[in-house]
Short mmCIF file of C-alpha atoms and ligand atoms in Angstrom, two decimals:
data_model
loop_
_atom_site.label_atom_id
_atom_site.label_comp_id
_atom_site.label_asym_id
_atom_site.label_seq_id
_atom_site.Cartn_x
_atom_site.Cartn_y
_atom_site.Cartn_z
CA MET U 2 -46.39 -68.79 -10.24
CA SER U 3 -49.39 -66.69 -11.26
CA HIS U 4 -48.72 -63.84 -13.71
CA GLN U 5 -47.19 -60.70 -12.23
CA ASN U 6 -49.11 -57.50 -11.81
CA PRO U 7 -47.79 -55.00 -14.41
CA LEU U 8 -47.26 -52.47 -11.59
CA VAL U 9 -44.36 -54.55 -10.28
CA LEU U 10 -42.61 -54.14 -13.62
CA THR U 11 -43.38 -50.43 -13.66
CA LEU U 12 -41.82 -50.14 -10.20
CA GLN U 13 -38.68 -51.93 -11.36
CA ASP U 14 -38.37 -49.62 -14.37
CA LEU U 15 -38.79 -46.60 -12.11
CA GLU U 16 -36.10 -47.97 -9.81
CA THR U 17 -33.56 -48.32 -12.63
CA GLU U 18 -34.36 -44.91 -14.05
CA ALA U 19 -34.23 -43.17 -10.64
CA LEU U 20 -30.98 -44.82 -9.56
CA SER U 21 -29.11 -43.68 -12.64
CA ALA U 22 -30.51 -40.14 -12.29
CA ILE U 23 -29.43 -40.05 -8.64
CA ARG U 24 -25.90 -41.18 -9.43
CA ALA U 25 -25.55 -38.46 -12.03
CA ALA U 26 -27.03 -35.70 -9.88
CA PRO U 27 -24.45 -32.90 -9.64
CA ASP U 28 -25.58 -31.21 -6.43
CA ALA U 29 -27.94 -31.15 -3.47
CA GLY U 30 -30.55 -29.17 -5.44
CA ALA U 31 -30.76 -31.78 -8.18
CA LEU U 32 -31.08 -34.54 -5.55
CA GLU U 33 -33.98 -32.75 -3.89
CA ASP U 34 -35.76 -32.45 -7.25
CA LEU U 35 -35.36 -36.20 -7.78
CA ARG U 36 -36.61 -36.98 -4.29
CA VAL U 37 -39.76 -34.94 -4.94
CA SER U 38 -40.45 -36.47 -8.33
CA TYR U 39 -40.15 -40.09 -7.09
CA LEU U 40 -40.93 -40.03 -3.39
CA GLY U 41 -42.74 -36.71 -2.86
CA ARG U 42 -45.98 -37.08 -0.99
CA LYS U 43 -48.22 -35.45 -3.58
CA GLU U 44 -46.67 -36.10 -6.96
CA GLY U 45 -43.99 -38.69 -6.33
CA ARG U 46 -44.39 -41.52 -8.78
CA ILE U 47 -43.69 -44.26 -6.20
CA SER U 48 -45.99 -42.60 -3.66
CA GLU U 49 -48.73 -42.54 -6.28
CA ILE U 50 -48.55 -46.29 -6.68
CA LEU U 51 -48.61 -46.81 -2.92
CA ARG U 52 -51.67 -44.60 -2.67
CA GLY U 53 -53.44 -46.65 -5.33
CA LEU U 54 -52.99 -49.99 -3.53
CA GLY U 55 -56.51 -49.77 -2.11
CA GLY U 56 -57.98 -50.00 -5.62
CA LEU U 57 -56.26 -53.31 -6.43
CA GLU U 58 -57.60 -56.81 -6.11
CA ALA U 59 -57.01 -58.05 -2.57
CA ASP U 60 -54.49 -60.69 -3.67
CA GLN U 61 -52.52 -58.13 -5.70
CA ARG U 62 -52.01 -55.70 -2.85
CA PRO U 63 -49.27 -57.56 -0.89
CA PRO U 64 -46.84 -58.17 -3.80
CA VAL U 65 -47.25 -54.70 -5.28
CA GLY U 66 -47.10 -53.03 -1.85
CA ALA U 67 -43.97 -54.99 -0.91
CA GLU U 68 -42.22 -54.08 -4.17
CA ALA U 69 -43.16 -50.40 -3.86
CA ASN U 70 -41.77 -50.26 -0.34
CA ARG U 71 -38.57 -52.02 -1.40
CA VAL U 72 -37.98 -49.53 -4.26
CA LYS U 73 -38.76 -46.64 -1.92
CA ASP U 74 -36.10 -47.86 0.56
CA VAL U 75 -33.52 -48.38 -2.19
CA LEU U 76 -34.07 -44.87 -3.57
CA GLN U 77 -33.94 -43.27 -0.11
CA GLN U 78 -30.61 -44.93 0.56
CA ALA U 79 -29.23 -43.95 -2.85
CA LEU U 80 -30.29 -40.32 -2.30
CA LYS U 81 -28.58 -40.23 1.07
CA ALA U 82 -25.38 -41.77 -0.26
CA ARG U 83 -25.18 -39.35 -3.21
CA GLU U 84 -25.91 -36.40 -0.90
CA THR U 85 -22.86 -37.23 1.20
CA GLU U 86 -20.77 -37.53 -1.95
CA VAL U 87 -21.64 -34.15 -3.42
CA ALA U 88 -21.24 -32.42 -0.04
CA SER U 89 -17.70 -33.71 0.52
CA ALA U 90 -16.69 -32.84 -3.06
CA GLY U 91 -16.98 -29.18 -2.18
CA GLY U 92 -20.57 -28.10 -2.25
CA ASP U 93 -22.80 -27.45 -5.16
CA SER U 94 -20.29 -26.87 -7.90
CA GLY U 95 -19.08 -29.63 -10.19
CA ALA U 96 -18.69 -32.56 -7.85
CA GLY U 97 -15.34 -34.28 -8.09
CA ILE U 98 -13.67 -31.53 -10.17
CA GLU U 99 -11.64 -29.85 -7.40
CA ASP U 100 -8.39 -31.42 -6.35
CA LEU U 101 -8.30 -31.13 -2.59
CA THR U 102 -4.61 -31.99 -2.49
CA LEU U 103 -3.55 -28.82 -4.36
CA PRO U 104 -1.70 -26.29 -2.15
CA ALA U 105 -3.80 -23.28 -1.17
CA ARG U 106 -3.38 -20.10 -3.20
CA GLN U 107 -0.84 -17.82 -1.52
CA ARG U 108 -2.09 -14.69 0.17
CA TRP U 109 -0.06 -11.58 -0.64
CA LYS U 110 0.79 -9.26 2.18
CA GLY U 111 1.15 -5.60 1.40
CA GLY U 112 4.14 -3.66 2.63
CA VAL U 113 5.25 -0.07 3.00
CA HIS U 114 7.46 1.09 0.12
CA PRO U 115 11.10 1.49 1.25
CA VAL U 116 11.09 5.24 0.49
CA ASN U 117 7.88 5.71 2.48
CA ARG U 118 9.39 3.71 5.32
CA VAL U 119 12.21 6.22 5.49
CA VAL U 120 9.70 9.10 5.33
CA ASP U 121 7.73 7.55 8.21
CA GLU U 122 10.87 7.06 10.28
CA ILE U 123 12.10 10.62 9.71
CA TRP U 124 8.64 11.98 10.42
CA SER U 125 8.35 10.09 13.71
CA ILE U 126 11.69 11.48 14.92
CA PHE U 127 10.64 15.07 14.21
CA ARG U 128 7.17 14.46 15.62
CA SER U 129 8.75 13.44 18.91
CA MET U 130 10.55 16.80 18.87
CA GLY U 131 7.25 18.67 18.58
CA PHE U 132 6.93 19.11 14.80
CA VAL U 133 3.56 18.85 13.02
CA ARG U 134 2.90 17.72 9.49
CA ALA U 135 2.12 20.19 6.70
CA ARG U 136 1.29 19.82 3.05
CA GLY U 137 0.94 21.89 -0.09
CA PRO U 138 -0.07 21.45 -3.75
CA GLU U 139 2.21 19.82 -6.32
CA ALA U 140 1.07 22.28 -9.00
CA GLU U 141 2.44 25.64 -7.88
CA THR U 142 2.98 29.18 -9.06
CA GLU U 143 6.27 30.96 -9.64
CA TRP U 144 5.54 33.04 -6.57
CA TYR U 145 5.45 30.13 -4.12
CA ASN U 146 8.10 28.02 -5.82
CA PHE U 147 10.62 30.82 -6.45
CA VAL U 148 9.84 34.48 -5.84
CA ALA U 149 8.57 34.30 -2.26
CA LEU U 150 11.57 32.08 -1.51
CA ASN U 151 13.90 34.94 -2.48
CA THR U 152 14.75 33.22 -5.78
CA PRO U 153 14.53 35.66 -8.70
CA LEU U 154 13.04 34.29 -11.91
CA ASP U 155 16.34 34.78 -13.71
CA HIS U 156 17.97 32.40 -11.24
CA PRO U 157 19.10 29.22 -13.06
CA ALA U 158 16.73 27.08 -10.95
CA ALA U 159 13.73 28.98 -12.33
CA ASP U 160 14.83 28.34 -15.90
CA GLU U 161 12.69 26.19 -18.14
CA GLN U 162 15.73 23.98 -18.51
CA ASP U 163 15.22 22.80 -14.95
CA THR U 164 11.56 23.29 -14.13
CA LEU U 165 8.50 21.60 -15.60
CA TYR U 166 6.10 24.42 -16.47
CA LEU U 167 2.43 23.63 -16.92
CA ARG U 168 1.29 26.89 -18.52
CA ASP U 169 2.10 30.56 -18.04
CA SER U 170 3.49 30.88 -14.54
CA ALA U 171 2.02 27.57 -13.31
CA LEU U 172 4.52 24.79 -12.76
CA LEU U 173 5.13 21.48 -10.99
CA ARG U 174 6.92 22.39 -7.78
CA SER U 175 10.66 21.78 -8.14
CA HIS U 176 11.07 21.34 -4.37
CA THR U 177 8.87 21.15 -1.26
CA SER U 178 10.08 24.56 -0.03
CA PRO U 179 6.89 26.37 -1.23
CA VAL U 180 5.13 24.61 1.68
CA GLN U 181 7.20 26.90 3.95
CA VAL U 182 5.63 29.95 2.32
CA ARG U 183 2.10 28.57 2.34
CA THR U 184 2.37 27.60 6.00
CA MET U 185 3.76 30.96 7.12
CA GLU U 186 1.07 32.82 5.14
CA LYS U 187 -1.61 30.88 6.97
CA TYR U 188 -0.26 30.70 10.54
CA GLU U 189 1.54 32.92 13.01
CA PRO U 190 4.71 31.69 14.77
CA PRO U 191 5.63 29.50 16.52
CA ILE U 192 5.96 27.24 13.45
CA ARG U 193 7.43 23.75 13.58
CA ILE U 194 6.53 21.73 10.50
CA ILE U 195 7.61 18.70 8.51
CA ALA U 196 6.27 18.51 4.94
CA PRO U 197 6.96 15.35 2.94
CA GLY U 198 5.80 15.28 -0.69
CA MET U 199 6.65 14.88 -4.36
CA ALA U 200 8.73 17.35 -6.32
CA TYR U 201 9.47 17.45 -10.07
CA ARG U 202 12.37 18.57 -12.22
CA ARG U 203 13.37 18.36 -15.85
CA ASP U 204 16.09 15.95 -14.92
CA SER U 205 17.71 12.94 -16.52
CA TYR U 206 16.52 9.50 -15.51
CA ASP U 207 19.56 7.63 -14.26
CA ALA U 208 20.99 5.91 -11.19
CA THR U 209 21.08 9.13 -9.14
CA HIS U 210 18.36 11.34 -10.73
CA THR U 211 14.65 10.89 -11.37
CA PRO U 212 12.32 13.61 -12.72
CA ALA U 213 9.82 12.88 -9.94
CA PHE U 214 11.09 12.39 -6.40
CA THR U 215 10.10 12.63 -2.77
CA GLN U 216 11.38 15.44 -0.56
CA ILE U 217 10.95 16.27 3.10
CA GLU U 218 10.85 19.92 4.04
CA GLY U 219 11.29 21.24 7.56
CA LEU U 220 10.75 24.70 9.00
CA VAL U 221 11.02 26.25 12.46
CA VAL U 222 10.17 29.91 13.10
CA ASP U 223 9.76 31.62 16.44
CA GLU U 224 11.19 34.41 18.57
CA GLY U 225 14.76 33.72 19.59
CA ILE U 226 15.57 30.78 17.27
CA THR U 227 19.35 30.72 16.83
CA PHE U 228 22.03 28.91 14.89
CA ILE U 229 22.50 26.73 17.99
CA ASP U 230 18.87 25.51 17.79
CA PHE U 231 19.44 24.80 14.10
CA LYS U 232 22.59 22.74 14.60
CA ALA U 233 21.36 20.93 17.71
CA THR U 234 18.01 19.94 16.18
CA LEU U 235 19.55 18.53 13.00
CA ALA U 236 22.39 16.78 14.84
CA GLU U 237 19.84 15.21 17.19
CA PHE U 238 17.84 14.02 14.20
CA ALA U 239 20.94 12.48 12.56
CA ARG U 240 21.95 10.66 15.74
CA ARG U 241 18.46 9.28 16.25
CA PHE U 242 18.25 8.11 12.65
CA TRP U 243 21.77 6.68 12.22
CA GLY U 244 22.80 5.97 15.81
CA SER U 245 24.35 7.87 18.69
CA GLY U 246 27.93 7.50 17.39
CA THR U 247 27.08 9.45 14.22
CA LYS U 248 29.18 12.55 13.49
CA VAL U 249 27.51 15.58 11.92
CA ARG U 250 29.20 18.31 9.88
CA PHE U 251 27.76 21.62 8.62
CA ARG U 252 29.42 22.68 5.37
CA PRO U 253 28.91 26.27 4.15
CA SER U 254 26.74 26.38 1.06
CA PHE U 255 24.26 28.65 -0.74
CA PHE U 256 20.47 28.63 -1.10
CA PRO U 257 18.55 31.79 -1.98
CA PHE U 258 16.05 31.27 0.86
CA THR U 259 18.53 30.75 3.70
CA GLU U 260 21.35 32.90 5.09
CA PRO U 261 23.69 31.46 6.16
CA SER U 262 23.17 28.17 4.29
CA ALA U 263 24.73 24.82 4.93
CA GLU U 264 24.92 21.32 3.60
CA VAL U 265 24.67 18.75 6.36
CA ASP U 266 26.90 15.66 6.18
CA VAL U 267 26.98 12.61 8.43
CA LYS U 268 29.68 10.06 9.16
CA ARG U 269 28.25 6.83 10.44
CA VAL U 270 29.69 4.14 12.67
CA ILE U 271 29.81 0.95 10.61
CA THR U 272 30.75 -2.65 11.21
CA LYS U 273 33.39 -3.71 8.71
CA LYS U 274 33.65 -7.09 6.98
CA ASP U 275 36.14 -8.40 9.56
CA GLY U 276 33.70 -7.49 12.37
CA THR U 277 35.62 -4.47 13.68
CA ARG U 278 34.06 -1.06 14.09
CA GLY U 279 34.86 1.68 11.63
CA GLU U 280 33.48 4.88 10.15
CA SER U 281 31.79 5.52 6.84
CA ASP U 282 32.78 8.35 4.51
CA TRP U 283 31.07 11.72 4.98
CA ILE U 284 27.76 11.68 3.15
CA GLU U 285 25.53 14.64 2.40
CA ILE U 286 22.01 14.25 3.77
CA MET U 287 20.34 17.64 3.38
CA GLY U 288 20.42 21.31 2.49
CA ALA U 289 19.58 23.71 5.29
CA GLY U 290 20.09 27.14 6.78
CA MET U 291 18.70 30.06 8.76
CA VAL U 292 15.59 31.45 7.03
CA ASP U 293 16.53 34.53 4.98
CA PRO U 294 14.86 37.68 6.42
CA ASN U 295 13.54 38.45 2.92
CA VAL U 296 11.45 35.26 3.03
CA LEU U 297 9.99 36.24 6.41
CA GLU U 298 9.15 39.66 4.98
CA ASN U 299 7.50 38.11 1.91
CA VAL U 300 5.00 36.28 4.11
CA GLY U 301 4.34 39.30 6.32
CA TYR U 302 6.42 38.27 9.34
CA ASP U 303 8.53 40.86 11.15
CA PRO U 304 12.16 39.73 10.61
CA GLU U 305 13.23 41.87 13.59
CA ARG U 306 11.04 39.78 15.82
CA TYR U 307 11.23 36.29 14.32
CA THR U 308 14.05 34.06 13.18
CA GLY U 309 14.06 30.46 12.02
CA PHE U 310 15.76 27.61 10.24
CA ALA U 311 14.76 25.35 7.37
CA PHE U 312 15.96 22.16 5.79
CA GLY U 313 15.18 19.88 2.87
CA MET U 314 16.20 16.30 2.23
CA GLY U 315 15.66 13.47 -0.24
CA PRO U 316 14.37 10.31 1.47
CA ALA U 317 15.06 8.18 -1.63
CA ARG U 318 18.77 8.93 -1.37
CA ILE U 319 18.63 8.15 2.33
CA ALA U 320 16.81 4.89 1.54
CA MET U 321 19.57 4.02 -0.98
CA LEU U 322 22.13 4.29 1.81
CA LYS U 323 20.03 2.58 4.41
CA TYR U 324 19.09 -0.44 2.30
CA GLY U 325 22.21 -0.60 0.09
CA VAL U 326 20.28 0.10 -3.12
CA PRO U 327 22.68 1.21 -5.89
CA ASP U 328 20.17 2.77 -8.32
CA LEU U 329 17.28 5.19 -7.61
CA ARG U 330 15.24 3.79 -10.49
CA ILE U 331 14.73 0.52 -8.60
CA PHE U 332 12.42 2.42 -6.23
CA LEU U 333 10.16 3.41 -9.13
CA GLN U 334 10.05 0.18 -11.10
CA HIS U 335 7.79 -1.70 -8.68
CA ASP U 336 9.46 -5.05 -9.30
CA ILE U 337 7.68 -7.37 -6.89
CA ARG U 338 10.90 -9.33 -6.21
CA PHE U 339 12.51 -6.15 -4.89
CA LEU U 340 9.47 -4.80 -3.04
CA SER U 341 8.58 -8.09 -1.38
CA GLN U 342 11.79 -7.82 0.66
CA PHE U 343 10.05 -4.99 2.49
CA THR U 344 6.85 -6.85 3.32
CA THR U 345 6.25 -8.94 6.36
CA GLY U 346 4.88 -11.68 4.12
CA ARG U 347 6.79 -14.33 2.20
CA ALA U 348 8.75 -13.67 -0.94
CA PRO U 349 7.18 -15.33 -4.01
N1 LIG Q 224 14.86 23.21 -1.64
C1 LIG Q 224 16.22 22.73 -1.70
C2 LIG Q 224 16.39 21.79 -2.86
O1 LIG Q 224 15.43 21.28 -3.35
C3 LIG Q 224 16.57 21.99 -0.42
C4 LIG Q 224 16.62 22.92 0.73
C5 LIG Q 224 17.78 23.57 1.03
C6 LIG Q 224 15.50 23.14 1.48
C7 LIG Q 224 17.86 24.44 2.10
C8 LIG Q 224 15.55 24.02 2.57
C9 LIG Q 224 16.74 24.66 2.85
O2 LIG Q 224 14.50 24.26 3.33
O3 LIG Q 224 16.81 25.51 3.91
O4 LIG Q 224 17.48 21.54 -3.28
#
């Protein structure tokens, strides 16, 4: 055999070098760079040799040409094979690192907080009875929180022992009742509002008290509103919320802004452990009453012409009953194991 053209050896070195580079290429971009540097039309090192065949001795052309074409085929196949590999390993990032058998990361579904669920439910019942939603600021003045509501500042509720004062006569509202005053100042009767919101008191933090809590205020004012409208509206609400067999009781009470005042209790139909029907104890669900004429006067309404009723309730207490939660603090702790029971998604 005559001596080999040195180009054949060069081609074999290039083949070895290119193959190992191709096998190590991490992604499609790196493979394209390799393709260009070996097989690219202009600067590819194999292409260069093929282009130079014309300058060789006639008897050297066939062996060098054949070897160049063989190496070109081998590299093209290797590029294609590696391309498929990096694509199936999940794209351009670190081929072979991902474990495709791992379970997918769980998607969390949000849910409505149990107290807000109760607020929404209460709101939708009153909305269907023609009420509209109202709101007011959480930072209030003594006028809106107490004085306009017929509550003198020497009343125990206005005491610094019970109310969180900000400065001077500015305070965090201790109930949602100031929304009554703000609404009546702004609009003429007929008024039919529901005002859910936060209220704040200097209270202990225990199973039945929290210094920040949600309240829902209601107010109806018009000509000819009577005690019958008051009782019928609230009894209708209770029966829609707890079921048609629910009994409702109005217990005489006192609030400075209503006269007469009442506490409203309900007795629910329950299914006992042995499957028979029974009744719950009486439970208090709200404070309420006919709007005191002094309040109407304070907002510039004529108490000879207009009458009304008002009520206020704590949806967190209602949520405790509804969902069998023994401690109010659970609603504020945001423990995902508790809250996830109220989502439509899966528990963790
Ligand atoms: N504001 C009262 C409270 O926080 C609740 C209340 C009682 C609201 C009677 C009313 C009402 O509108 O008429 O304890």
